[in-house]
């Protein structure tokens, strides 16, 4: 990796398009709290789409994840792991809500049936 102030000098030398991924610090205003969403679905047919996660604490505070830029493929009884991030950390989660989207306007709406789900904090792995 490269320090944030030096990344452009390193990538500018490549003539082809290059993707850059930045890790943020634990301090505001650039903090990001990362979670690993591990889900198993039981739809008989394959589903392809995006998952948005909303977590709510016991006081009613809510935070939503950013939708991933790449779609995931969900098959019956196959585990899928998705890295998701939040701009705020919620220590004691009371409720988790998932929204499945195919990002298409044409065609029938599809449901994603969840058999098992686990949300693990990567910043605080003991949680």
Short mmCIF file of C-alpha atoms in Angstrom, two decimals:
data_model
loop_
_atom_site.label_atom_id
_atom_site.label_comp_id
_atom_site.label_asym_id
_atom_site.label_seq_id
_atom_site.Cartn_x
_atom_site.Cartn_y
_atom_site.Cartn_z
CA UNK A 1 0.00 0.00 0.00
CA UNK A 2 0.89 3.65 -0.32
CA UNK A 3 0.23 6.63 1.88
CA UNK A 4 -2.84 8.61 0.76
CA UNK A 5 -0.77 11.64 -0.26
CA UNK A 6 1.40 9.55 -2.62
CA UNK A 7 -1.14 7.29 -4.37
CA UNK A 8 -1.63 9.51 -7.44
CA UNK A 9 2.09 9.58 -8.28
CA UNK A 10 2.17 5.79 -8.17
CA UNK A 11 -0.92 5.24 -10.35
CA UNK A 12 -0.39 8.04 -12.90
CA UNK A 13 2.48 6.14 -14.51
CA UNK A 14 0.12 3.37 -15.68
CA UNK A 15 -1.62 4.18 -18.95
CA UNK A 16 -4.44 1.66 -18.50
CA UNK A 17 -7.36 2.28 -16.10
CA UNK A 18 -6.42 1.34 -12.57
CA UNK A 19 -8.61 0.73 -9.53
CA UNK A 20 -7.54 2.12 -6.17
CA UNK A 21 -8.85 1.03 -2.77
CA UNK A 22 -8.28 3.16 0.30
CA UNK A 23 -8.29 2.06 3.91
CA UNK A 24 -9.49 4.66 6.38
CA UNK A 25 -8.45 5.40 9.91
CA UNK A 26 -10.39 4.88 13.12
CA UNK A 27 -10.70 8.64 13.64
CA UNK A 28 -13.35 11.04 12.31
CA UNK A 29 -14.04 12.36 9.73
CA UNK A 30 -12.74 9.49 7.59
CA UNK A 31 -13.61 6.50 9.73
CA UNK A 32 -15.34 3.44 8.35
CA UNK A 33 -16.55 0.49 10.40
CA UNK A 34 -16.27 -2.74 8.45
CA UNK A 35 -18.43 -5.83 8.91
CA UNK A 36 -18.48 -9.20 7.22
CA UNK A 37 -21.96 -10.36 6.24
CA UNK A 38 -22.07 -14.15 5.89
CA UNK A 39 -25.39 -15.43 4.52
CA UNK A 40 -26.80 -18.71 3.24
CA UNK A 41 -29.88 -18.59 1.02
CA UNK A 42 -32.45 -21.23 0.15
CA UNK A 43 -33.97 -19.95 -3.10
CA UNK A 44 -34.15 -22.82 -5.60
CA UNK A 45 -33.19 -20.58 -8.52
CA UNK A 46 -30.03 -18.49 -8.65
CA UNK A 47 -30.40 -14.83 -7.66
CA UNK A 48 -27.94 -12.08 -8.57
CA UNK A 49 -28.06 -8.71 -6.89
CA UNK A 50 -26.99 -6.33 -4.19
CA UNK A 51 -27.49 -6.34 -0.42
CA UNK A 52 -27.87 -3.23 1.71
CA UNK A 53 -27.61 -3.74 5.49
CA UNK A 54 -29.31 -1.58 8.12
CA UNK A 55 -28.46 -2.02 11.79
CA UNK A 56 -30.42 -0.54 14.69
CA UNK A 57 -29.44 -0.31 18.36
CA UNK A 58 -31.75 -0.53 21.39
CA UNK A 59 -32.14 3.28 21.52
CA UNK A 60 -33.41 3.31 17.92
CA UNK A 61 -30.23 4.72 16.32
CA UNK A 62 -29.95 3.49 12.74
CA UNK A 63 -27.08 3.26 10.31
CA UNK A 64 -27.11 1.90 6.73
CA UNK A 65 -24.28 0.36 4.78
CA UNK A 66 -23.18 1.59 1.42
CA UNK A 67 -24.38 -0.67 -1.40
CA UNK A 68 -21.56 -2.70 -2.93
CA UNK A 69 -20.62 -1.78 -6.49
CA UNK A 70 -20.46 -5.41 -7.55
CA UNK A 71 -23.41 -7.80 -7.56
CA UNK A 72 -23.25 -11.06 -5.62
CA UNK A 73 -24.54 -14.43 -6.83
CA UNK A 74 -26.78 -16.35 -4.44
CA UNK A 75 -27.34 -20.09 -4.89
CA UNK A 76 -29.33 -22.51 -2.76
CA UNK A 77 -27.43 -23.59 0.38
CA UNK A 78 -24.23 -21.77 -0.70
CA UNK A 79 -22.59 -19.34 1.72
CA UNK A 80 -21.84 -15.85 0.43
CA UNK A 81 -19.55 -13.45 2.27
CA UNK A 82 -19.94 -9.74 1.63
CA UNK A 83 -17.75 -6.96 3.03
CA UNK A 84 -19.92 -4.04 4.09
CA UNK A 85 -19.05 -0.74 5.74
CA UNK A 86 -20.80 1.83 7.91
CA UNK A 87 -19.91 5.45 8.72
CA UNK A 88 -20.97 4.98 12.34
CA UNK A 89 -20.37 2.14 14.78
CA UNK A 90 -23.24 0.58 16.71
CA UNK A 91 -22.02 -1.38 19.70
CA UNK A 92 -25.13 -3.29 20.80
CA UNK A 93 -27.23 -4.28 17.80
CA UNK A 94 -30.94 -4.85 18.46
CA UNK A 95 -32.12 -5.40 14.90
CA UNK A 96 -30.63 -6.13 11.46
CA UNK A 97 -32.49 -5.42 8.24
CA UNK A 98 -31.39 -6.56 4.76
CA UNK A 99 -32.60 -5.13 1.47
CA UNK A 100 -32.03 -7.14 -1.71
CA UNK A 101 -31.97 -5.29 -5.03
CA UNK A 102 -31.27 -6.32 -8.60
CA UNK A 103 -31.04 -2.65 -9.70
CA UNK A 104 -33.28 -3.38 -12.68
CA UNK A 105 -36.51 -1.54 -13.42
CA UNK A 106 -37.82 -4.11 -15.89
CA UNK A 107 -38.96 -7.57 -14.87
CA UNK A 108 -40.54 -9.06 -11.77
CA UNK A 109 -39.33 -8.24 -8.28
CA UNK A 110 -37.34 -11.04 -6.72
CA UNK A 111 -37.09 -12.12 -3.11
CA UNK A 112 -34.01 -13.50 -1.48
CA UNK A 113 -34.86 -16.08 1.16
CA UNK A 114 -32.27 -16.20 3.93
CA UNK A 115 -31.63 -19.51 5.69
CA UNK A 116 -28.80 -18.31 7.93
CA UNK A 117 -27.06 -14.98 8.51
CA UNK A 118 -24.10 -13.76 10.56
CA UNK A 119 -22.82 -10.18 10.82
CA UNK A 120 -19.32 -9.87 12.29
CA UNK A 121 -17.49 -6.66 13.15
CA UNK A 122 -14.01 -6.59 11.62
CA UNK A 123 -13.00 -3.56 13.70
CA UNK A 124 -14.04 -5.33 16.92
CA UNK A 125 -13.78 -9.07 16.17
CA UNK A 126 -14.75 -10.16 19.71
CA UNK A 127 -18.16 -8.59 19.24
#
